[in-house]
Coordinates of C-alpha atoms and ligand atoms in Angstrom, one line a residue:
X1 CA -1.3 -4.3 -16.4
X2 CA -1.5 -2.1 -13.4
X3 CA 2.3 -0.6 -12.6
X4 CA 2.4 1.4 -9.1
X5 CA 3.7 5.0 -9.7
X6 CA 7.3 5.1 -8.1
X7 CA 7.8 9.0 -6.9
X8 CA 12.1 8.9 -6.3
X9 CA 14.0 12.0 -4.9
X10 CA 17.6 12.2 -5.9
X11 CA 19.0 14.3 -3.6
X12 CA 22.4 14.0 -5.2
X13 CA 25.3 15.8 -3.1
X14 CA 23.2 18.8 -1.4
X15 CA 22.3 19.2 2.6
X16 CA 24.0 18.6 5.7
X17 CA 22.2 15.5 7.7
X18 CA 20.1 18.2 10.2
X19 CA 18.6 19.3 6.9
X20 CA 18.4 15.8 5.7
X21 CA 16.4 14.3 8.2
X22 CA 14.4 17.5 8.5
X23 CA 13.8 16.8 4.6
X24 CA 12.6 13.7 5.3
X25 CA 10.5 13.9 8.5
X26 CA 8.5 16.7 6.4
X27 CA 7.8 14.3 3.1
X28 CA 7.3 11.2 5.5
X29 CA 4.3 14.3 7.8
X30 CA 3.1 15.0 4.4
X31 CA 2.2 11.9 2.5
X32 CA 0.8 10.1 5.6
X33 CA 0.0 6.4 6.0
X34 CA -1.5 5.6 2.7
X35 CA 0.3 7.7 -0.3
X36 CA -0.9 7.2 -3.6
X37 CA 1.9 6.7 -5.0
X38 CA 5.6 4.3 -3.9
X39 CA 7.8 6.6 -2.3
X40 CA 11.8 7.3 -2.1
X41 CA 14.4 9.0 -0.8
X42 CA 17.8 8.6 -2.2
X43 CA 19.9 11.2 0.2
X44 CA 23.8 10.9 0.2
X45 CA 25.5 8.0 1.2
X46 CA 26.7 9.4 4.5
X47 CA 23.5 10.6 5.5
X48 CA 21.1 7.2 4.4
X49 CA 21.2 5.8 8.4
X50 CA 20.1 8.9 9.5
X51 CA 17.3 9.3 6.4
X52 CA 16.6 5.3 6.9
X53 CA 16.1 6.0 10.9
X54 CA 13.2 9.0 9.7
X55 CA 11.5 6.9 7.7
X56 CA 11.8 3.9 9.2
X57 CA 8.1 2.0 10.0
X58 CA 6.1 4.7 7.3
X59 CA 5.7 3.9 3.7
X60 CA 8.6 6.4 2.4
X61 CA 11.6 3.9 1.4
X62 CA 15.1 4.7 1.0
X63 CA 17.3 4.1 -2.0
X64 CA 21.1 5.1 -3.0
X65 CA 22.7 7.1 -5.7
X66 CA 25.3 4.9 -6.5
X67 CA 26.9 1.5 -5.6
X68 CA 30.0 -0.7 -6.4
X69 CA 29.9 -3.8 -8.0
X70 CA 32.0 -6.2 -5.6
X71 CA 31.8 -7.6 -2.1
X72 CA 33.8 -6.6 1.0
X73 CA 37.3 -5.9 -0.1
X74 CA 40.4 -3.1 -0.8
X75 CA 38.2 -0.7 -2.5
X76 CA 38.8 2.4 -0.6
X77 CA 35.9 5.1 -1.0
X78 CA 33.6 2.4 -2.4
X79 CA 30.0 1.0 -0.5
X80 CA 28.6 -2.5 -1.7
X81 CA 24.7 -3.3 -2.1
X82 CA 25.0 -5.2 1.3
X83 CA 25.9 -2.1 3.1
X84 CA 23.5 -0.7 1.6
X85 CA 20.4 -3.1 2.7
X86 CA 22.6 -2.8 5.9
X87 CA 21.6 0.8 6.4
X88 CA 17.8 0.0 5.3
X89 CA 18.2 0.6 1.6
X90 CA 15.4 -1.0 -1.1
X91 CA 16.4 1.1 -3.9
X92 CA 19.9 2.3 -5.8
X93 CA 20.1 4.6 -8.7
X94 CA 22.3 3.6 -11.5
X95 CA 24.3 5.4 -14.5
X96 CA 22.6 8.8 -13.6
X97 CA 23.7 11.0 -16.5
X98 CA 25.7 13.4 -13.9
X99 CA 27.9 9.7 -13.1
X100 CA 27.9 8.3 -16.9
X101 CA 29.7 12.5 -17.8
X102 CA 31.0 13.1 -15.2
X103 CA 32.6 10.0 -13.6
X104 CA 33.0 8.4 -16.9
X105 CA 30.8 5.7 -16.3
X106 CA 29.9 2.5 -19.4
X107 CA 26.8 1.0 -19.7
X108 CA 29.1 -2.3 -18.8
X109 CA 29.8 -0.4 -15.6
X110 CA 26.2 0.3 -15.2
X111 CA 25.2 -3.7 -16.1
X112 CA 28.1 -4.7 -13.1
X113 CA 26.3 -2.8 -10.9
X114 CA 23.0 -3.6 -11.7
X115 CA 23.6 -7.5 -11.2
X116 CA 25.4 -6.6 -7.8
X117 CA 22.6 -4.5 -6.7
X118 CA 19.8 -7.6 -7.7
X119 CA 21.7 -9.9 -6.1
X120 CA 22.1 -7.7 -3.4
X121 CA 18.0 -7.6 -2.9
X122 CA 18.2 -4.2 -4.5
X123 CA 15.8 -2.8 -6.6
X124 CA 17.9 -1.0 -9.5
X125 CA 16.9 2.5 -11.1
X126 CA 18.6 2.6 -14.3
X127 CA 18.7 5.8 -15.8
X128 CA 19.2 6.6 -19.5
X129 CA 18.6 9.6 -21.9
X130 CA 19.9 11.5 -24.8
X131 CA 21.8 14.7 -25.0
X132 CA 20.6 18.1 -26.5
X133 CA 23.1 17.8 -29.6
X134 CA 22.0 13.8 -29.8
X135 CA 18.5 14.8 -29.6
X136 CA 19.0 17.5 -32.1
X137 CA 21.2 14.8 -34.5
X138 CA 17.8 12.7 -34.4
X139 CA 19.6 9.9 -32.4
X140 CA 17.6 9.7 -29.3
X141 CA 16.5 6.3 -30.5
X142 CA 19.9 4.7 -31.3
X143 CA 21.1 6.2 -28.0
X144 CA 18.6 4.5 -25.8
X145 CA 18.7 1.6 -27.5
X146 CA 22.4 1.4 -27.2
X147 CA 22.0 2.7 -23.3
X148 CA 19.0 -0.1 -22.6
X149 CA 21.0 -3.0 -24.1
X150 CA 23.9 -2.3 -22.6
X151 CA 22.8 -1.5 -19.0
X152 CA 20.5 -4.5 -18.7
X153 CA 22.9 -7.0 -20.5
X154 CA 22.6 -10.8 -19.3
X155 CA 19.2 -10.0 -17.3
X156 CA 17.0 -12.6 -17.2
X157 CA 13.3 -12.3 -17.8
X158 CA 12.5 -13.0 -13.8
X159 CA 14.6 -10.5 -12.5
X160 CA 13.6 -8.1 -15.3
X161 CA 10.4 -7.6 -13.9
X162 CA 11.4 -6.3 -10.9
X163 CA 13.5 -3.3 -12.4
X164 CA 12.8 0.1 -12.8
X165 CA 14.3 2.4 -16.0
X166 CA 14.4 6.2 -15.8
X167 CA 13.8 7.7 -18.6
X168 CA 16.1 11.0 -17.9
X169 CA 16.6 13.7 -20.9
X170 CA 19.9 15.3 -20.4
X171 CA 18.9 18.5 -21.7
X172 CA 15.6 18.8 -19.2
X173 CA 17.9 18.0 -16.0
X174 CA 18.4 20.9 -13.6
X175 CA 17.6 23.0 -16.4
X176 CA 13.9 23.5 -15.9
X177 CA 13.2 22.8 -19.4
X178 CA 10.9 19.4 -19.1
X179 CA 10.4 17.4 -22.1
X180 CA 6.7 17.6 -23.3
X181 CA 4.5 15.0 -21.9
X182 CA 4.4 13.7 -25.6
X183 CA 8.2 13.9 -25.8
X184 CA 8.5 11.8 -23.4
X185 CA 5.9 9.2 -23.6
X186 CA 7.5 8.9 -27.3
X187 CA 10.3 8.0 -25.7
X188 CA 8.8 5.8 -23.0
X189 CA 6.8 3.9 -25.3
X190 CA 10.2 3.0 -27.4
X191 CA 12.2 2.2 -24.3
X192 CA 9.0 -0.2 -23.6
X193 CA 9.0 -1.9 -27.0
X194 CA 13.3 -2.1 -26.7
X195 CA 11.9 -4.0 -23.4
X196 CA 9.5 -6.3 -24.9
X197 CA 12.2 -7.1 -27.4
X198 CA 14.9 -8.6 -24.3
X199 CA 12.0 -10.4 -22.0
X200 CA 9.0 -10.5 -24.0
X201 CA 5.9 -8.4 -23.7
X202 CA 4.8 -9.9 -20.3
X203 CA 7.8 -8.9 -18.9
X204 CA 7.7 -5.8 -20.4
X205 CA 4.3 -4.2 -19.0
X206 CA 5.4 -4.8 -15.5
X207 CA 8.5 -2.6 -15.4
X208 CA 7.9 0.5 -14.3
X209 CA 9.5 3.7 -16.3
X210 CA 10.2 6.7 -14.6
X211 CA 10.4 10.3 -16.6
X212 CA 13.2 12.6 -14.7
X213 CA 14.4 16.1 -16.0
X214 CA 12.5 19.0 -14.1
X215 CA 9.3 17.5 -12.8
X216 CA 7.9 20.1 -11.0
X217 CA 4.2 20.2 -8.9
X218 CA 3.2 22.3 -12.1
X219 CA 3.8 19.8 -14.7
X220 CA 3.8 16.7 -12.6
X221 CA -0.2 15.6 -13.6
X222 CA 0.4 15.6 -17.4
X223 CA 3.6 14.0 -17.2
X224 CA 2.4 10.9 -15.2
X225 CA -0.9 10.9 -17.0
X226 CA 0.9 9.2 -20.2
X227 CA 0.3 5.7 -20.5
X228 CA 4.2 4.4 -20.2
X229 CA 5.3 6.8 -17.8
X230 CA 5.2 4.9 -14.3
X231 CA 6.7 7.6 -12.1
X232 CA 9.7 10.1 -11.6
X233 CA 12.5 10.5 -10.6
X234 CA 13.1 14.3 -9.5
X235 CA 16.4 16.2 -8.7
X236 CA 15.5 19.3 -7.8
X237 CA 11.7 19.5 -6.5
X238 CA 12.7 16.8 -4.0
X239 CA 14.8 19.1 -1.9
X240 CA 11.4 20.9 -0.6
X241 CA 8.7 18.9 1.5
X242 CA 6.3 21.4 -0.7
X243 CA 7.2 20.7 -4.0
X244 CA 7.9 16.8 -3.8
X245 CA 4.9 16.5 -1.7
X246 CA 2.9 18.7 -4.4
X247 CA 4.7 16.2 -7.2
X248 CA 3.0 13.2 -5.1
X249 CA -0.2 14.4 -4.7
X250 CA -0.1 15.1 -8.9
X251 CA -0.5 11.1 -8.6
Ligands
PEP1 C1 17.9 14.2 -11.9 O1 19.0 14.6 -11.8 O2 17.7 13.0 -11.7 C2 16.8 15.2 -12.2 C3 15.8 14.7 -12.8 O3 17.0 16.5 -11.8 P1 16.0 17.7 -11.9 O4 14.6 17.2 -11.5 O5 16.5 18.7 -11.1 O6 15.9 18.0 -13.4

């Protein structure tokens, strides 16, 4: 089963839009017409019709950090997976560790949001990982487990396929310390089998799973050389055309 490497920048809440579509316009120059791996840009929410107007007719797509799980309605402060697509989004990230800590968000909230954002034609990135002390406790499995059942709960097996997991360590992000490529393809490999256990092992070997927790051009080749890890999702290195673009050509 041949899974296409998925390259995601999460710019989270850095730039101002000059910068932001300067970003882009540079990534969009350097991988060209035919980049060896799928391509995304997930800038803020203010800035994605500027971002989606940059990329717009190359193959660099552009995704979201976040969405809410309703349609048009009193939810002040809140953008729905049809504004999204409305703005050129294909992608949304969901239950990044920095929302699930910070923002107090379930892996109920995360599954809301994830059925919003398929039914909203969006392809969800569902992030999970452990924490140093849970690592440390030798509960990284449990805590997946726990993370991957809850998130994808009451996904069928058709609309399975079409999801993407990150596989995000919570100790390696923003910290520079990057799990070990056979840390995480431990890891990847479980979240697989955990996979194969809700839709089967068909369904299973097409999802892609992305490693995220400092990819960086230096470590990028060994990382994405391990059999279950299909991509990454980067934080940092994506808010340099050099570094991203060096984390692309690692492909
Ligand atoms: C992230 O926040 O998704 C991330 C992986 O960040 P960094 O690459 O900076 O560790």
């Amino acid at each position: 089963m041949s899974r296409r490497t998925l390259i995601a920048g999460n710019w989270k809440m850095n730039m101002r839009c000059e910068s932001a579509v300067a970003l882009a316009k540079g990534v969009v120059a350097a991988v060209g017409s035919q980049p060896s791996a799928e391509v995304v840009l997930c800038p803020p929410s203010v800035y994605l019709s500027k971002v989606g107007e940059a990329v717009a007719g190359t193959p660099v797509e552009l995704g979201a950090q976040n969405v809410y799980a309703a349609d048009d309605g009193a939810f002040t402060g809140e953008v729905n997976p049809s504004m999204l697509t409305d703005v050129g989004c294909q992608f949304v990230i969901l239950g990044h560790s920095e929302r699930r800590t910070l923002m107090g968000e379930t892996d109920a909230d995360v599954s809301k949001k994830l059925h919003a954002a398929l039914a909203g034609r969006l392809v969800p990135i569902v992030c999970v990982g452990e924490s140093l002390e849970q690592r440390e406790g030798d509960e990284t499995e449990q805590v997946i487990e726990r993370q991957i059942n809850g998130s994808l709960a009451g996904l069928d097996d058709v609309r399975a396929a079409g999801i993407v997991i990150a596989y995000e360590p919570i100790w390696a992000i923003g910290t520079g310390k990057v799990a070990s490529p056979e840390q995480a393809e431990e890891v990847h490999a479980f979240i697989r089998q955990e996979l194969s256990k809700m839709f089967g092992k068909e369904v299973a070997d097409q999802i892609r799973i992305q490693y995220g927790g400092s990819v960086k051009p230096g470590n990028a080749k060994e990382l994405l050389g391990q059999p279950n890890i299909d991509g990454a999702l980067v934080g940092g290195a994506s808010l340099t055309v050099e570094d991203f673009s060096g984390i692309i050509a690692a492909v």
